[in-house]
mmCIF file of C-alpha atoms in Angstrom:
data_model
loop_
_atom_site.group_PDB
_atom_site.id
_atom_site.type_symbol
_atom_site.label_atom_id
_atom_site.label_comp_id
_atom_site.label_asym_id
_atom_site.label_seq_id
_atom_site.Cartn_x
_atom_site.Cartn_y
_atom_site.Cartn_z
ATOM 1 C CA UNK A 1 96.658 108.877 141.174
ATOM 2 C CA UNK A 2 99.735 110.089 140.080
ATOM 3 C CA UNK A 3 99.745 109.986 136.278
ATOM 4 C CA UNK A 4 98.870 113.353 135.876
ATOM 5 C CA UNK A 5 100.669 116.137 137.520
ATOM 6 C CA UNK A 6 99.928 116.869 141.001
ATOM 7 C CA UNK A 7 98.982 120.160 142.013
ATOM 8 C CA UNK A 8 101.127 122.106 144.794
ATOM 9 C CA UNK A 9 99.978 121.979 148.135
ATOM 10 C CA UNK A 10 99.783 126.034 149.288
ATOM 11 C CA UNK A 11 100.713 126.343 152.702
ATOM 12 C CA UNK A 12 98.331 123.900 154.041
ATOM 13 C CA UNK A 13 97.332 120.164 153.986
ATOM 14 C CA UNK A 14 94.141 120.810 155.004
ATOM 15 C CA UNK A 15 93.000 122.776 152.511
ATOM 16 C CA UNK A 16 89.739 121.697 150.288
ATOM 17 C CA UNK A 17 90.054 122.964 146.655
ATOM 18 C CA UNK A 18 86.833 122.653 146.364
ATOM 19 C CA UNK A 19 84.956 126.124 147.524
ATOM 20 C CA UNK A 20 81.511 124.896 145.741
ATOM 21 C CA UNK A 21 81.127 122.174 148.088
ATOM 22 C CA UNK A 22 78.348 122.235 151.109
ATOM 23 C CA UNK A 23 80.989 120.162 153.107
ATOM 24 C CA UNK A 24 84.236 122.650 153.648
ATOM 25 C CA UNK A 25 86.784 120.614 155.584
ATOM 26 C CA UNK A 26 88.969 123.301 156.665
ATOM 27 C CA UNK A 27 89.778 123.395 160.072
ATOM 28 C CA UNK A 28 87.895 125.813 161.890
ATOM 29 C CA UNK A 29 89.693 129.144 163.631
ATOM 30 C CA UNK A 30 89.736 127.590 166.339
ATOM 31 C CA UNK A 31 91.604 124.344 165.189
ATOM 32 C CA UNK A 32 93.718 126.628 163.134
ATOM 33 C CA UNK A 33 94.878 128.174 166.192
ATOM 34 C CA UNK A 34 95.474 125.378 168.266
ATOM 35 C CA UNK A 35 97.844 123.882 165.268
ATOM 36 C CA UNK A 36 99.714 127.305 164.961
ATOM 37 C CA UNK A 37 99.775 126.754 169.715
ATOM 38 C CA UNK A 38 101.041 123.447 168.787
ATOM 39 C CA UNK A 39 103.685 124.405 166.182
ATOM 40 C CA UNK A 40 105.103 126.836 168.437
ATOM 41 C CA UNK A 41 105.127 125.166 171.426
ATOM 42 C CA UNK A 42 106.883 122.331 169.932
ATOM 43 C CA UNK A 43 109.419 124.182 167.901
ATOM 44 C CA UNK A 44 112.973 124.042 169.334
ATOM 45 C CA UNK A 45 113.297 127.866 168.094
ATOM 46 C CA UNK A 46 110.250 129.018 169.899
ATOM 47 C CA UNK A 47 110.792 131.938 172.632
ATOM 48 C CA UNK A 48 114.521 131.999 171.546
ATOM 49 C CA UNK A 49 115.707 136.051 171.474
ATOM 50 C CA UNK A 50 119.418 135.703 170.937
ATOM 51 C CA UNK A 51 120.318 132.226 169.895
ATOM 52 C CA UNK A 52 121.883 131.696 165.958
ATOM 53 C CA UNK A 53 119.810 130.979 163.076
ATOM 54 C CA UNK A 54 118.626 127.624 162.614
ATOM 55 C CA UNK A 55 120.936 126.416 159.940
ATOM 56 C CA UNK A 56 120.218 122.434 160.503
ATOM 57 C CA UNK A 57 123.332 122.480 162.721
ATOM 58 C CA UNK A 58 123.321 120.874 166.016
ATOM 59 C CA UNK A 59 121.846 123.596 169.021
ATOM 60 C CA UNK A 60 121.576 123.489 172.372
ATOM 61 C CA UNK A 61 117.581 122.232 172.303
ATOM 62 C CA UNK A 62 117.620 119.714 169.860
ATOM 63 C CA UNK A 63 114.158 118.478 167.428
ATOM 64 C CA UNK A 64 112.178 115.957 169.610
ATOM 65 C CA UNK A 65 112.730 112.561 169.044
ATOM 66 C CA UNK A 66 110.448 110.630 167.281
ATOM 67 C CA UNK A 67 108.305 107.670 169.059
ATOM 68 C CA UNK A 68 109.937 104.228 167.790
ATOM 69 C CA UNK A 69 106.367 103.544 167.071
ATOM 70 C CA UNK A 70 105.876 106.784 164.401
ATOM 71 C CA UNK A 71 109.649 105.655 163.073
ATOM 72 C CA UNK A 72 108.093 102.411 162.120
ATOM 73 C CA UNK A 73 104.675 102.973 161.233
ATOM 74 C CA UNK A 74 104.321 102.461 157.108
ATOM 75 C CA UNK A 75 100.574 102.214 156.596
ATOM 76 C CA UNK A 76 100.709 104.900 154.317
ATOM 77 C CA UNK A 77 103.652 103.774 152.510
ATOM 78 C CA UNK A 78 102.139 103.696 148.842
ATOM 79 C CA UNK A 79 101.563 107.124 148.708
ATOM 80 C CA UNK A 80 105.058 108.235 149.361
ATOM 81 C CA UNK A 81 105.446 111.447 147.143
ATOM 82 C CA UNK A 82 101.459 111.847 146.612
ATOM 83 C CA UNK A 83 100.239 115.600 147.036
ATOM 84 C CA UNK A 84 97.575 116.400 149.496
ATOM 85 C CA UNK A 85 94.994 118.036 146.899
ATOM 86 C CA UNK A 86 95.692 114.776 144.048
ATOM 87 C CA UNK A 87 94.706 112.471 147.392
ATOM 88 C CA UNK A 88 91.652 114.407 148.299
ATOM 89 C CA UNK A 89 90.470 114.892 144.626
ATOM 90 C CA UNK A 90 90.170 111.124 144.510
ATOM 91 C CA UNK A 91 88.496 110.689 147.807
ATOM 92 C CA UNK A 92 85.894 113.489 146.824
ATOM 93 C CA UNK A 93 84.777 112.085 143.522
ATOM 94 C CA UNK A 94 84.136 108.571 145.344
ATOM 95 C CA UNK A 95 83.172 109.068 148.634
ATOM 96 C CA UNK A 96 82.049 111.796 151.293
ATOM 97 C CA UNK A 97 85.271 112.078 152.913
ATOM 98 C CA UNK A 98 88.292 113.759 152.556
ATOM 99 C CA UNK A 99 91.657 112.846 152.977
ATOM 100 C CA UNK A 100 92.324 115.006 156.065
ATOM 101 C CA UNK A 101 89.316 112.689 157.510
ATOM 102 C CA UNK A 102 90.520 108.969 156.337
ATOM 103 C CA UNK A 103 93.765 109.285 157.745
ATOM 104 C CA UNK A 104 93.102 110.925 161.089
ATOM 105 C CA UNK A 105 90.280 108.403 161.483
ATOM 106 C CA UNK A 106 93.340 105.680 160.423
ATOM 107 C CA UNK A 107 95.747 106.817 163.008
ATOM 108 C CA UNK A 108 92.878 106.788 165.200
ATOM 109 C CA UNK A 109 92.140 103.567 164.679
ATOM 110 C CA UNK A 110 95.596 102.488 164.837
ATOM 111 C CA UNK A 111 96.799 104.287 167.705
ATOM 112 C CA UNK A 112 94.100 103.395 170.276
ATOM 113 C CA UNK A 113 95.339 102.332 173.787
ATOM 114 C CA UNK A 114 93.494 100.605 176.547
ATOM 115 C CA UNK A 115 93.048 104.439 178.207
ATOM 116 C CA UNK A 116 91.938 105.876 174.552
ATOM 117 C CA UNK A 117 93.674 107.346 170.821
ATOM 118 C CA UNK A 118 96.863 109.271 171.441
ATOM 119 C CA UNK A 119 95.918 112.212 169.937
ATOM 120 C CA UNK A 120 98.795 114.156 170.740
ATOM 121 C CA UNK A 121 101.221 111.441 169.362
ATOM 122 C CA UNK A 122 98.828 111.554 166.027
ATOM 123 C CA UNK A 123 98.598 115.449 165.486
ATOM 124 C CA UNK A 124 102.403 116.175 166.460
ATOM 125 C CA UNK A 125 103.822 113.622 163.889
ATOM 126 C CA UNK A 126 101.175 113.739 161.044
ATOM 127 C CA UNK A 127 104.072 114.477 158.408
ATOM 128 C CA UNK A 128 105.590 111.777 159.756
ATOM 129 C CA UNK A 129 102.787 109.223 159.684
ATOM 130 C CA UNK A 130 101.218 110.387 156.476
ATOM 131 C CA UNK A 131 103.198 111.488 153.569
ATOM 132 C CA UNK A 132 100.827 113.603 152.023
ATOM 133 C CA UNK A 133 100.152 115.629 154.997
ATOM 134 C CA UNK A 134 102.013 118.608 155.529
ATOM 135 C CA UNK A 135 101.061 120.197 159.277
ATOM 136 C CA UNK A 136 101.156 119.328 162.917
ATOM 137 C CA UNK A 137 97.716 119.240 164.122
ATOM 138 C CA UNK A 138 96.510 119.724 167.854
ATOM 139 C CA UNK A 139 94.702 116.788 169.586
ATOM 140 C CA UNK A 140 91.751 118.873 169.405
ATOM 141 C CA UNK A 141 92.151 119.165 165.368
ATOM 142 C CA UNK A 142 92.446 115.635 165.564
ATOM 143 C CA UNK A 143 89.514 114.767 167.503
ATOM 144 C CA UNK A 144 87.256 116.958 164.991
ATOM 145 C CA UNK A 145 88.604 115.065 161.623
ATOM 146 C CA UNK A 146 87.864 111.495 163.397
ATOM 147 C CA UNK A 147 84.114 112.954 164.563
ATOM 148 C CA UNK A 148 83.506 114.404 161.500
ATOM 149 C CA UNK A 149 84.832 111.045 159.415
ATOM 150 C CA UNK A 150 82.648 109.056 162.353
ATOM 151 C CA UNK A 151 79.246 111.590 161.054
ATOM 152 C CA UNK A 152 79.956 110.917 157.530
ATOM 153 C CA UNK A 153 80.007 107.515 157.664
ATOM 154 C CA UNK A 154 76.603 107.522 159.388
ATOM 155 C CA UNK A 155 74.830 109.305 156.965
ATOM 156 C CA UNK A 156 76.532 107.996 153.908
ATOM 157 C CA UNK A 157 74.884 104.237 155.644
ATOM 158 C CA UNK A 158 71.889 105.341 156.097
ATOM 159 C CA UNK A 159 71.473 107.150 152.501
ATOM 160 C CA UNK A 160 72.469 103.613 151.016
ATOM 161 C CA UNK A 161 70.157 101.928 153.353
ATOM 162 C CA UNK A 162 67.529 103.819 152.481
ATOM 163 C CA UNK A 163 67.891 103.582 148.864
ATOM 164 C CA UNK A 164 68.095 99.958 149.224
ATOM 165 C CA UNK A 165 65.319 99.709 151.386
ATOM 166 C CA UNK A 166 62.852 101.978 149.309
ATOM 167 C CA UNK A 167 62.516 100.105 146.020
ATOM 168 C CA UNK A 168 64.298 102.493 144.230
ATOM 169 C CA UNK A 169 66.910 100.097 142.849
ATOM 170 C CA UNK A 170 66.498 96.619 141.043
ATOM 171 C CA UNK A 171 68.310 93.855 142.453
ATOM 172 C CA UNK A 172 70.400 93.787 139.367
ATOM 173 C CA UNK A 173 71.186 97.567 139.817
ATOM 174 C CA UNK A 174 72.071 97.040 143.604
ATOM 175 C CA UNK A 175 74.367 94.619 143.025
ATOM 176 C CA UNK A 176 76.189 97.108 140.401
ATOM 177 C CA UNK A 177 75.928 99.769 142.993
ATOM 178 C CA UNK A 178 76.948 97.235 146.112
ATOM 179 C CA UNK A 179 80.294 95.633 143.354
ATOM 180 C CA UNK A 180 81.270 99.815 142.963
ATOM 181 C CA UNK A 181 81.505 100.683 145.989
ATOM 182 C CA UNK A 182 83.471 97.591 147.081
ATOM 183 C CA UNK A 183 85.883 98.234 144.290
ATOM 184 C CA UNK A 184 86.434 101.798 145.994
ATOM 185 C CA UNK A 185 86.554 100.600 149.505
ATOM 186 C CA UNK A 186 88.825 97.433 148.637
ATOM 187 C CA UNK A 187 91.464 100.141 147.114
ATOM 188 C CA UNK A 188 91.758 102.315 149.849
ATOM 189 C CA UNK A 189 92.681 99.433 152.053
ATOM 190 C CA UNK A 190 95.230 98.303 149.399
ATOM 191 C CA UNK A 191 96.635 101.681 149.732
ATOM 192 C CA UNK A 192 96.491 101.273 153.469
ATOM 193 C CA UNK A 193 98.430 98.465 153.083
ATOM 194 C CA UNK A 194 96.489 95.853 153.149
ATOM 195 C CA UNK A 195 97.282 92.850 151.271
ATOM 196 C CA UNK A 196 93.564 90.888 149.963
ATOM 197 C CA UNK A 197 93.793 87.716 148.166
ATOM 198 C CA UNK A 198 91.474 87.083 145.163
ATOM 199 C CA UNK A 199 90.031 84.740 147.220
ATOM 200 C CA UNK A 200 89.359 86.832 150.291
ATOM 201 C CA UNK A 201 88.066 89.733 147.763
ATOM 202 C CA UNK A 202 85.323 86.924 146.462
ATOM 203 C CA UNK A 203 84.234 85.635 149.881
ATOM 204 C CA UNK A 204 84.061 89.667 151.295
ATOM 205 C CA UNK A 205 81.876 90.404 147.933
ATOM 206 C CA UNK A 206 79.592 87.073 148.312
ATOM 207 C CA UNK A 207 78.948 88.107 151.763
ATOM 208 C CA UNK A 208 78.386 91.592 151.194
ATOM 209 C CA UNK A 209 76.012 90.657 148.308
ATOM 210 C CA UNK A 210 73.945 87.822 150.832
ATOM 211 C CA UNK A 211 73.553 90.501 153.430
ATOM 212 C CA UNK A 212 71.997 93.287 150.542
ATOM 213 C CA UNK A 213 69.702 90.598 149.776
ATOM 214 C CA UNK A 214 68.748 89.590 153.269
ATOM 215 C CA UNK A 215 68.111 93.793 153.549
ATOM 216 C CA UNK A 216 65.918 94.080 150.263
ATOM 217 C CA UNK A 217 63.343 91.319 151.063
ATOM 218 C CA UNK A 218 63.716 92.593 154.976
ATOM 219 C CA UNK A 219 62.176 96.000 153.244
ATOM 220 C CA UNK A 220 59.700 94.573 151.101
ATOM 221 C CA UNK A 221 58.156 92.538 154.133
ATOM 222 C CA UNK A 222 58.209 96.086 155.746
ATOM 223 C CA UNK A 223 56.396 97.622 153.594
ATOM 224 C CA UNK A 224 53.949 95.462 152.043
ATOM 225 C CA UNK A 225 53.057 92.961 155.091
ATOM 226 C CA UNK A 226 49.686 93.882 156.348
ATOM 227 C CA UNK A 227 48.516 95.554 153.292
ATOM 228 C CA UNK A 228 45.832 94.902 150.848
ATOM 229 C CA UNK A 229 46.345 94.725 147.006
ATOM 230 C CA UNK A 230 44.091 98.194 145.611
ATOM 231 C CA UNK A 231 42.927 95.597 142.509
ATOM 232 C CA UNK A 232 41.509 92.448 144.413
ATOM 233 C CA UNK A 233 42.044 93.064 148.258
ATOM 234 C CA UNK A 234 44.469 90.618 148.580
ATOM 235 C CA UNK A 235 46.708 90.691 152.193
ATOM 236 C CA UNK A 236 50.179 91.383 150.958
ATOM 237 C CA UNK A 237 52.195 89.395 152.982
ATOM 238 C CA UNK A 238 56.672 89.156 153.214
ATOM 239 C CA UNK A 239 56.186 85.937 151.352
ATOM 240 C CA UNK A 240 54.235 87.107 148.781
#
């Protein structure tokens, strides 16, 4: 993704660059706000009247310290250098989510406790956990992205579902649509970090591919079982 040149982020990481879109994943006012409350309240300049400019020197209220557990978190590490808008570009032309959404709902995943996700943690280090993003986020901005990632992958399963269920694709043209999205799902765990051997890749695919068969005849028992054939009023049964 970075062959070409990458565009420059304005202002934002959370900006879509893509104003035609039904789906704008721009934090609302609200969640604007609360990252501008969050930015302030955590800056070691905010409220100061009379104190010298920051110049990077040391002050009396130094920059929080980082949790040991942001310092060594790398599960974005391949991206190092990648710009927000190149990242979401990609995600946009494959899937229904943007890149705001997969790594929020990453961190999420990754930074769940026994009492629930450390939200806080996730929203005040973001440009520390994720190299292409650029803000702090408040937990409540961070709790949005994962819900909204959590809704799209709901209705992105049951739009494939139903398309596999309905007849509207051969076998032979589910299995092309079932290896393409695989391709796209196996990358963005690479780029996660995740390291797949050729063999686990082919035993993930075969059992992907059993299951989408195990659905298609599921849906043609559905539909057909109990009815009669219009030309010699045969009962259609699953094992017909």
């Amino acid at each position: 993704m970075s062959d070409d040149a990458p565009k420059t982020v304005a202002g934002t990481d959370a900006r879509d660059d893509d104003s035609a879109s039904a789906d704008d994943d721009r934090p609302t006012d609200d969640e604007s706000e609360s990252r501008t409350d969050t930015a302030v309240e955590t800056s070691p300049a905010a409220g100061a009247e009379d104190g010298p400019e920051d110049d990077g020197s040391a002050t009396d209220d130094p920059q929080p310290r980082v949790p040991e557990d942001v310092q060594k978190y790398d599960r974005f590490q391949k991206m190092d250098g990648a710009q927000y808008d190149r990242v979401n570009e990609f995600l946009r032309d494959r899937t229904y989510i943007t890149a705001r959404e997969w790594a929020i709902a990453r961190l999420c995943a990754d930074f769940r406790t026994e009492t629930g996700v450390e939200m806080t943690k996730i929203g005040e280090n973001l440009p520390e956990l994720v190299p292409f993003m650029t803000d702090t986020y408040s937990p409540q901005a961070v709790n949005q992205a994962r819900s909204s990632f959590e809704d799209k992958v709901r209705t992105a399963g049951a739009t494939f579902l139903y398309g596999a269920m309905s007849d509207f694709f051969t076998a032979e043209e589910l299995d092309e649509v079932m290896y393409e999205t695989t391709e796209v799902a196996k990358f963005l765990l690479e780029v996660e970090g995740v390291d797949l051997s050729v063999e686990e890749e082919l035993e993930a695919e075969d059992r992907i591919s059993g299951v989408m068969r195990e659905v298609r005849a599921s849906s043609e028992e559905l539909r057909h079982d109990g009815t009669e054939c219009p030309e010699c009023g045969h009962e259609i049964t699953g094992d017909d």
